[in-house]
Amino acid sequence: MELVNHTMVTHFILLGIPNTDGLQTILFFTFLAFYLCTLLGNMLILSAIFGDPRLHTPMYFFLCNLSIVDLGFSSVSIPKLLASLWAKNRTISVGGCMAQVFFYHFLGSTECLLCTVMAYDRYVAICHPLRYLLIMNRRVCSLLAAGTWITSCFHATILTSLTFTLPYCGSNVVDYFFCDIFPVAKLACADTYIIETVTFTNTGVVPTTCFLLILLSYVRIVYSVVKMNSAEGRRKAASTCTSHLVVVMLFFGPCALVYTQPELSTVMVTAVQLFGYVATPMLNPVIYTLRNKEVKAALRKLRGGLMPAR
């Protein structure tokens, strides 16, 4: 076999957001504001739920899991992106790149599965209200939550392992603002057919299956709501489902654009993914807070507890 003299890659260089020369300062403070709001909003949601016994129910248990996912998801690439915008430090180690790939797919898959579990929770609450607490007991909720995290970890481990068992011995410039499978795999000195096939299959099958299950749940929910005799019951059911539906659309909308429209320009794909990274984790707690009297009451109680006595 012919031996080719290549230097093994020890780090990668992230090119950043395309077509943003001269806008680094504005983007830095914009992303920093979004990131801080994300951290504050999700930490408030977690504090309110943990601090109010009335919110120790399956619905809010899964909302806690979603807030943890949002905290992690926004932290996968935003801190590194802020560093590259402010200090022009675009270098990332192979280990750091591997961590970004793993946690991006780990937390993205977890959120996808959580949205599905939350849809099932709403289905049981509205279609089987008398058996809700029996069906969604603590053990079942724990198993469902653990299943989403374990399955997602397995999913991300496979994708990350396949990506970084490839040899990297040429260019180390990643044409993107964070390490994802396709921008990194393009730099490999080997055939990438297997990793591309597995990635397309996994990132296509998992979200599609979850979306169809969510759709099926809401078909049953709508049917049950239409049959309700009580206007107050219909209003309450619609209120609890609207927040979840908005979160589902915010998650699946960008995924559908990126993975079903391959002809989209790099600028458009970057804008869509930045929205998913920066805006969605911040909007999720806002959506659940604005339309939920129980969460707002818990936040008022939390604020009252933090205020010094006069």
Short mmCIF file of C-alpha atoms in Angstrom, two decimals:
data_model
loop_
_atom_site.label_atom_id
_atom_site.label_comp_id
_atom_site.label_asym_id
_atom_site.label_seq_id
_atom_site.Cartn_x
_atom_site.Cartn_y
_atom_site.Cartn_z
CA MET A 1 0.00 0.00 0.00
CA GLU A 2 1.20 3.50 -0.78
CA LEU A 3 1.96 5.54 2.35
CA VAL A 4 0.91 9.18 2.21
CA ASN A 5 2.67 11.68 4.47
CA HIS A 6 -0.09 13.55 6.36
CA THR A 7 -0.06 15.34 9.69
CA MET A 8 -2.72 14.07 12.06
CA VAL A 9 -5.23 16.75 13.14
CA THR A 10 -4.93 17.73 16.82
CA HIS A 11 -7.41 20.62 16.75
CA PHE A 12 -10.01 22.22 14.53
CA ILE A 13 -10.62 25.84 13.51
CA LEU A 14 -14.25 27.01 13.39
CA LEU A 15 -14.88 29.54 10.64
CA GLY A 16 -17.89 30.95 12.49
CA ILE A 17 -21.07 32.49 11.12
CA PRO A 18 -20.75 33.28 7.42
CA ASN A 19 -21.08 36.84 6.07
CA THR A 20 -20.84 38.55 9.47
CA ASP A 21 -17.57 40.49 9.10
CA GLY A 22 -17.77 43.72 11.07
CA LEU A 23 -20.80 42.55 13.07
CA GLN A 24 -18.92 40.59 15.73
CA THR A 25 -19.55 43.05 18.57
CA ILE A 26 -23.28 43.36 17.85
CA LEU A 27 -23.66 39.60 17.54
CA PHE A 28 -21.67 39.03 20.75
CA PHE A 29 -23.96 41.18 22.89
CA THR A 30 -27.09 39.86 21.14
CA PHE A 31 -26.18 36.21 21.74
CA LEU A 32 -24.98 36.99 25.26
CA ALA A 33 -28.35 38.59 26.10
CA PHE A 34 -30.25 35.60 24.69
CA TYR A 35 -28.00 33.15 26.54
CA LEU A 36 -28.37 34.92 29.90
CA CYS A 37 -32.16 35.10 29.43
CA THR A 38 -32.16 31.36 28.64
CA LEU A 39 -30.23 30.55 31.80
CA LEU A 40 -32.40 32.84 33.95
CA GLY A 41 -35.72 31.66 32.48
CA ASN A 42 -35.02 27.96 32.80
CA MET A 43 -33.50 28.29 36.27
CA LEU A 44 -36.64 30.17 37.39
CA ILE A 45 -38.86 27.42 35.99
CA LEU A 46 -36.84 24.75 37.83
CA SER A 47 -36.87 26.75 41.08
CA ALA A 48 -40.61 27.38 40.87
CA ILE A 49 -41.43 23.71 40.24
CA PHE A 50 -39.09 22.37 42.91
CA GLY A 51 -40.30 24.96 45.41
CA ASP A 52 -44.07 24.52 44.98
CA PRO A 53 -45.58 21.13 45.98
CA ARG A 54 -48.65 21.86 43.85
CA LEU A 55 -46.43 21.52 40.77
CA HIS A 56 -45.12 18.09 41.70
CA THR A 57 -47.18 16.45 38.97
CA PRO A 58 -46.21 14.48 35.82
CA MET A 59 -46.69 17.49 33.52
CA TYR A 60 -44.26 19.66 35.49
CA PHE A 61 -41.87 16.77 36.04
CA PHE A 62 -41.41 16.55 32.27
CA LEU A 63 -41.23 20.34 32.05
CA CYS A 64 -38.30 20.18 34.50
CA ASN A 65 -36.58 17.73 32.18
CA LEU A 66 -37.21 20.07 29.24
CA SER A 67 -35.68 23.00 31.14
CA ILE A 68 -32.58 20.93 31.91
CA VAL A 69 -32.30 20.04 28.22
CA ASP A 70 -32.65 23.72 27.23
CA LEU A 71 -29.95 24.75 29.71
CA GLY A 72 -27.59 22.15 28.27
CA PHE A 73 -28.53 22.64 24.62
CA SER A 74 -27.89 26.38 24.68
CA SER A 75 -24.53 25.75 26.40
CA VAL A 76 -23.22 23.31 23.79
CA SER A 77 -22.01 25.94 21.35
CA ILE A 78 -23.02 29.44 22.51
CA PRO A 79 -20.13 29.94 25.02
CA LYS A 80 -17.61 28.90 22.35
CA LEU A 81 -19.35 31.11 19.79
CA LEU A 82 -19.20 34.07 22.21
CA ALA A 83 -15.47 33.43 22.74
CA SER A 84 -14.84 33.37 19.00
CA LEU A 85 -16.82 36.61 18.48
CA TRP A 86 -15.17 38.49 21.35
CA ALA A 87 -11.61 37.13 21.53
CA LYS A 88 -11.37 35.85 17.93
CA ASN A 89 -10.47 32.44 19.41
CA ARG A 90 -11.77 29.99 16.83
CA THR A 91 -9.60 27.02 17.78
CA ILE A 92 -11.23 23.99 19.36
CA SER A 93 -9.50 20.78 20.43
CA VAL A 94 -10.49 17.41 19.00
CA GLY A 95 -11.92 16.51 22.42
CA GLY A 96 -13.93 19.75 22.53
CA CYS A 97 -15.21 19.13 19.01
CA MET A 98 -16.18 15.60 19.98
CA ALA A 99 -18.05 16.95 23.02
CA GLN A 100 -20.00 19.39 20.84
CA VAL A 101 -21.05 16.64 18.43
CA PHE A 102 -22.05 14.32 21.26
CA PHE A 103 -24.04 16.81 23.35
CA TYR A 104 -25.71 18.40 20.31
CA HIS A 105 -27.18 15.05 19.25
CA PHE A 106 -27.68 13.81 22.81
CA LEU A 107 -29.72 16.84 23.93
CA GLY A 108 -31.45 17.30 20.57
CA SER A 109 -32.65 13.70 20.61
CA THR A 110 -33.68 14.03 24.27
CA GLU A 111 -35.81 17.07 23.51
CA CYS A 112 -37.40 15.27 20.57
CA LEU A 113 -38.33 12.29 22.74
CA LEU A 114 -39.45 14.52 25.62
CA CYS A 115 -41.87 16.35 23.33
CA THR A 116 -43.33 12.96 22.43
CA VAL A 117 -43.62 11.87 26.07
CA MET A 118 -45.25 15.21 26.98
CA ALA A 119 -47.78 14.71 24.18
CA TYR A 120 -48.59 11.27 25.61
CA ASP A 121 -48.97 12.86 29.06
CA ARG A 122 -51.49 15.38 27.66
CA TYR A 123 -53.31 12.56 25.84
CA VAL A 124 -53.75 10.57 29.05
CA ALA A 125 -54.77 13.68 31.04
CA ILE A 126 -57.50 14.69 28.57
CA CYS A 127 -58.67 11.35 27.15
CA HIS A 128 -58.45 9.33 30.40
CA PRO A 129 -58.76 11.92 33.20
CA LEU A 130 -60.14 9.51 35.81
CA ARG A 131 -57.21 7.13 35.36
CA TYR A 132 -54.57 9.81 34.82
CA LEU A 133 -52.78 9.49 38.16
CA LEU A 134 -53.00 5.71 38.00
CA ILE A 135 -51.47 5.55 34.52
CA MET A 136 -48.94 8.37 34.94
CA ASN A 137 -47.70 7.32 38.34
CA ARG A 138 -44.25 8.21 39.67
CA ARG A 139 -42.67 4.96 38.48
CA VAL A 140 -44.02 5.32 34.94
CA CYS A 141 -42.91 8.97 34.73
CA SER A 142 -39.42 8.07 35.98
CA LEU A 143 -39.13 5.23 33.46
CA LEU A 144 -40.29 7.45 30.58
CA ALA A 145 -37.86 10.23 31.52
CA ALA A 146 -34.97 7.80 32.05
CA GLY A 147 -35.79 6.12 28.75
CA THR A 148 -35.51 9.41 26.84
CA TRP A 149 -32.11 10.22 28.36
CA ILE A 150 -30.65 6.70 27.99
CA THR A 151 -31.92 6.23 24.43
CA SER A 152 -30.56 9.63 23.40
CA CYS A 153 -27.20 8.90 25.00
CA PHE A 154 -26.98 5.64 23.05
CA HIS A 155 -27.98 7.45 19.84
CA ALA A 156 -25.38 10.21 20.33
CA THR A 157 -22.64 7.77 21.32
CA ILE A 158 -23.05 5.83 18.06
CA LEU A 159 -22.95 8.97 15.90
CA THR A 160 -20.00 10.48 17.76
CA SER A 161 -18.02 7.22 17.69
CA LEU A 162 -18.56 6.79 13.95
CA THR A 163 -17.54 10.40 13.31
CA PHE A 164 -14.31 10.38 15.32
CA THR A 165 -13.08 6.91 14.41
CA LEU A 166 -12.51 8.37 10.95
CA PRO A 167 -8.92 9.53 10.33
CA TYR A 168 -8.39 13.30 10.16
CA CYS A 169 -5.08 14.10 8.55
CA GLY A 170 -5.68 16.98 6.15
CA SER A 171 -7.44 20.30 6.54
CA ASN A 172 -8.70 21.16 10.04
CA VAL A 173 -10.91 24.11 9.09
CA VAL A 174 -14.58 23.46 9.93
CA ASP A 175 -16.77 25.59 7.70
CA TYR A 176 -19.36 26.25 10.41
CA PHE A 177 -19.81 27.95 13.79
CA PHE A 178 -19.74 24.70 15.78
CA CYS A 179 -18.74 21.07 15.34
CA ASP A 180 -21.50 19.01 13.75
CA ILE A 181 -21.18 15.67 12.01
CA PHE A 182 -21.35 16.73 8.36
CA PRO A 183 -19.00 19.77 8.51
CA VAL A 184 -16.46 17.68 10.46
CA ALA A 185 -16.82 14.46 8.44
CA LYS A 186 -16.07 16.39 5.24
CA LEU A 187 -12.51 16.82 6.55
CA ALA A 188 -11.93 13.07 7.02
CA CYS A 189 -9.25 11.26 5.03
CA ALA A 190 -11.51 8.26 4.43
CA ASP A 191 -14.82 7.23 2.92
CA THR A 192 -17.69 8.85 4.88
CA TYR A 193 -20.53 6.86 3.30
CA ILE A 194 -21.33 4.86 6.47
CA ILE A 195 -21.44 7.84 8.85
CA GLU A 196 -23.48 9.90 6.37
CA THR A 197 -25.96 7.07 5.84
CA VAL A 198 -26.34 6.35 9.57
CA THR A 199 -26.70 10.05 10.38
CA PHE A 200 -29.30 10.71 7.70
CA THR A 201 -31.21 7.60 8.78
CA ASN A 202 -31.14 8.41 12.50
CA THR A 203 -31.83 12.13 12.17
CA GLY A 204 -34.65 11.32 9.77
CA VAL A 205 -36.31 8.31 11.39
CA VAL A 206 -36.25 9.51 15.02
CA PRO A 207 -37.84 12.97 14.51
CA THR A 208 -40.31 11.64 11.94
CA THR A 209 -41.47 8.83 14.24
CA CYS A 210 -41.76 11.23 17.19
CA PHE A 211 -43.71 13.75 15.12
CA LEU A 212 -46.15 11.09 13.91
CA LEU A 213 -46.72 9.89 17.49
CA ILE A 214 -47.34 13.48 18.61
CA LEU A 215 -49.74 13.98 15.72
CA LEU A 216 -51.60 10.78 16.62
CA SER A 217 -51.86 11.92 20.26
CA TYR A 218 -53.36 15.25 19.24
CA VAL A 219 -55.83 13.65 16.85
CA ARG A 220 -57.16 11.68 19.82
CA ILE A 221 -57.05 14.79 22.04
CA VAL A 222 -59.02 16.90 19.53
CA TYR A 223 -61.60 14.12 19.22
CA SER A 224 -62.01 13.99 23.01
CA VAL A 225 -62.18 17.79 23.36
CA VAL A 226 -64.90 18.05 20.68
CA LYS A 227 -66.98 15.49 22.60
CA MET A 228 -66.73 17.44 25.88
CA ASN A 229 -69.98 18.99 27.10
CA SER A 230 -68.30 21.54 29.34
CA ALA A 231 -67.03 24.75 27.74
CA GLU A 232 -64.71 25.24 30.71
CA GLY A 233 -63.27 21.75 30.16
CA ARG A 234 -62.61 22.50 26.51
CA ARG A 235 -60.97 25.82 27.38
CA LYS A 236 -58.71 24.24 29.99
CA ALA A 237 -57.73 21.38 27.67
CA ALA A 238 -56.94 23.81 24.87
CA SER A 239 -54.89 25.98 27.24
CA THR A 240 -52.72 23.11 28.48
CA CYS A 241 -52.12 21.80 24.96
CA THR A 242 -51.39 25.12 23.24
CA SER A 243 -48.10 25.67 25.08
CA HIS A 244 -46.88 22.19 24.22
CA LEU A 245 -47.91 22.54 20.57
CA VAL A 246 -45.97 25.81 20.24
CA VAL A 247 -42.88 24.15 21.74
CA VAL A 248 -43.28 21.22 19.33
CA MET A 249 -43.47 23.56 16.34
CA LEU A 250 -40.43 25.52 17.53
CA PHE A 251 -38.44 22.28 17.74
CA PHE A 252 -39.63 20.41 14.66
CA GLY A 253 -39.94 23.47 12.39
CA PRO A 254 -36.18 24.19 12.11
CA CYS A 255 -35.42 20.43 11.91
CA ALA A 256 -37.82 20.04 9.01
CA LEU A 257 -36.32 23.01 7.15
CA VAL A 258 -32.73 21.88 7.56
CA TYR A 259 -33.18 18.18 6.78
CA THR A 260 -35.93 18.28 4.14
CA GLN A 261 -34.66 21.24 2.10
CA PRO A 262 -31.10 20.33 1.05
CA GLU A 263 -31.06 23.17 -1.49
CA LEU A 264 -31.18 25.79 1.26
CA SER A 265 -28.18 28.12 1.24
CA THR A 266 -25.55 27.92 3.97
CA VAL A 267 -26.66 31.32 5.27
CA MET A 268 -30.28 30.15 5.59
CA VAL A 269 -29.32 26.88 7.28
CA THR A 270 -27.09 28.78 9.72
CA ALA A 271 -29.89 31.24 10.53
CA VAL A 272 -32.35 28.39 11.15
CA GLN A 273 -29.92 26.50 13.38
CA LEU A 274 -28.99 29.66 15.28
CA PHE A 275 -32.68 30.20 15.98
CA GLY A 276 -32.90 26.66 17.37
CA TYR A 277 -29.78 27.15 19.46
CA VAL A 278 -30.31 30.70 20.72
CA ALA A 279 -34.03 31.53 20.64
CA THR A 280 -35.88 28.26 21.24
CA PRO A 281 -34.31 27.41 24.64
CA MET A 282 -35.15 30.95 25.78
CA LEU A 283 -38.72 30.89 24.44
CA ASN A 284 -39.73 27.54 25.97
CA PRO A 285 -39.95 28.79 29.60
CA VAL A 286 -41.67 31.98 28.41
CA ILE A 287 -44.30 29.98 26.52
CA TYR A 288 -45.10 27.78 29.51
CA THR A 289 -45.10 30.74 31.93
CA LEU A 290 -47.28 33.16 29.97
CA ARG A 291 -50.12 30.68 29.47
CA ASN A 292 -49.92 28.87 32.79
CA LYS A 293 -51.52 30.31 35.91
CA GLU A 294 -50.00 27.66 38.18
CA VAL A 295 -46.44 28.43 37.08
CA LYS A 296 -47.03 32.18 37.37
CA ALA A 297 -48.41 31.68 40.88
CA ALA A 298 -45.35 29.59 41.82
CA LEU A 299 -43.04 32.30 40.43
CA ARG A 300 -44.87 34.97 42.46
CA LYS A 301 -44.49 32.77 45.53
CA LEU A 302 -40.80 32.31 44.75
CA ARG A 303 -40.33 36.04 44.32
CA GLY A 304 -42.11 36.66 47.61
CA GLY A 305 -39.80 34.22 49.35
CA LEU A 306 -36.75 35.95 47.93
CA MET A 307 -37.90 39.45 48.88
CA PRO A 308 -36.49 40.61 52.26
CA ALA A 309 -39.05 41.00 55.03
CA ARG A 310 -39.86 44.58 55.95
#
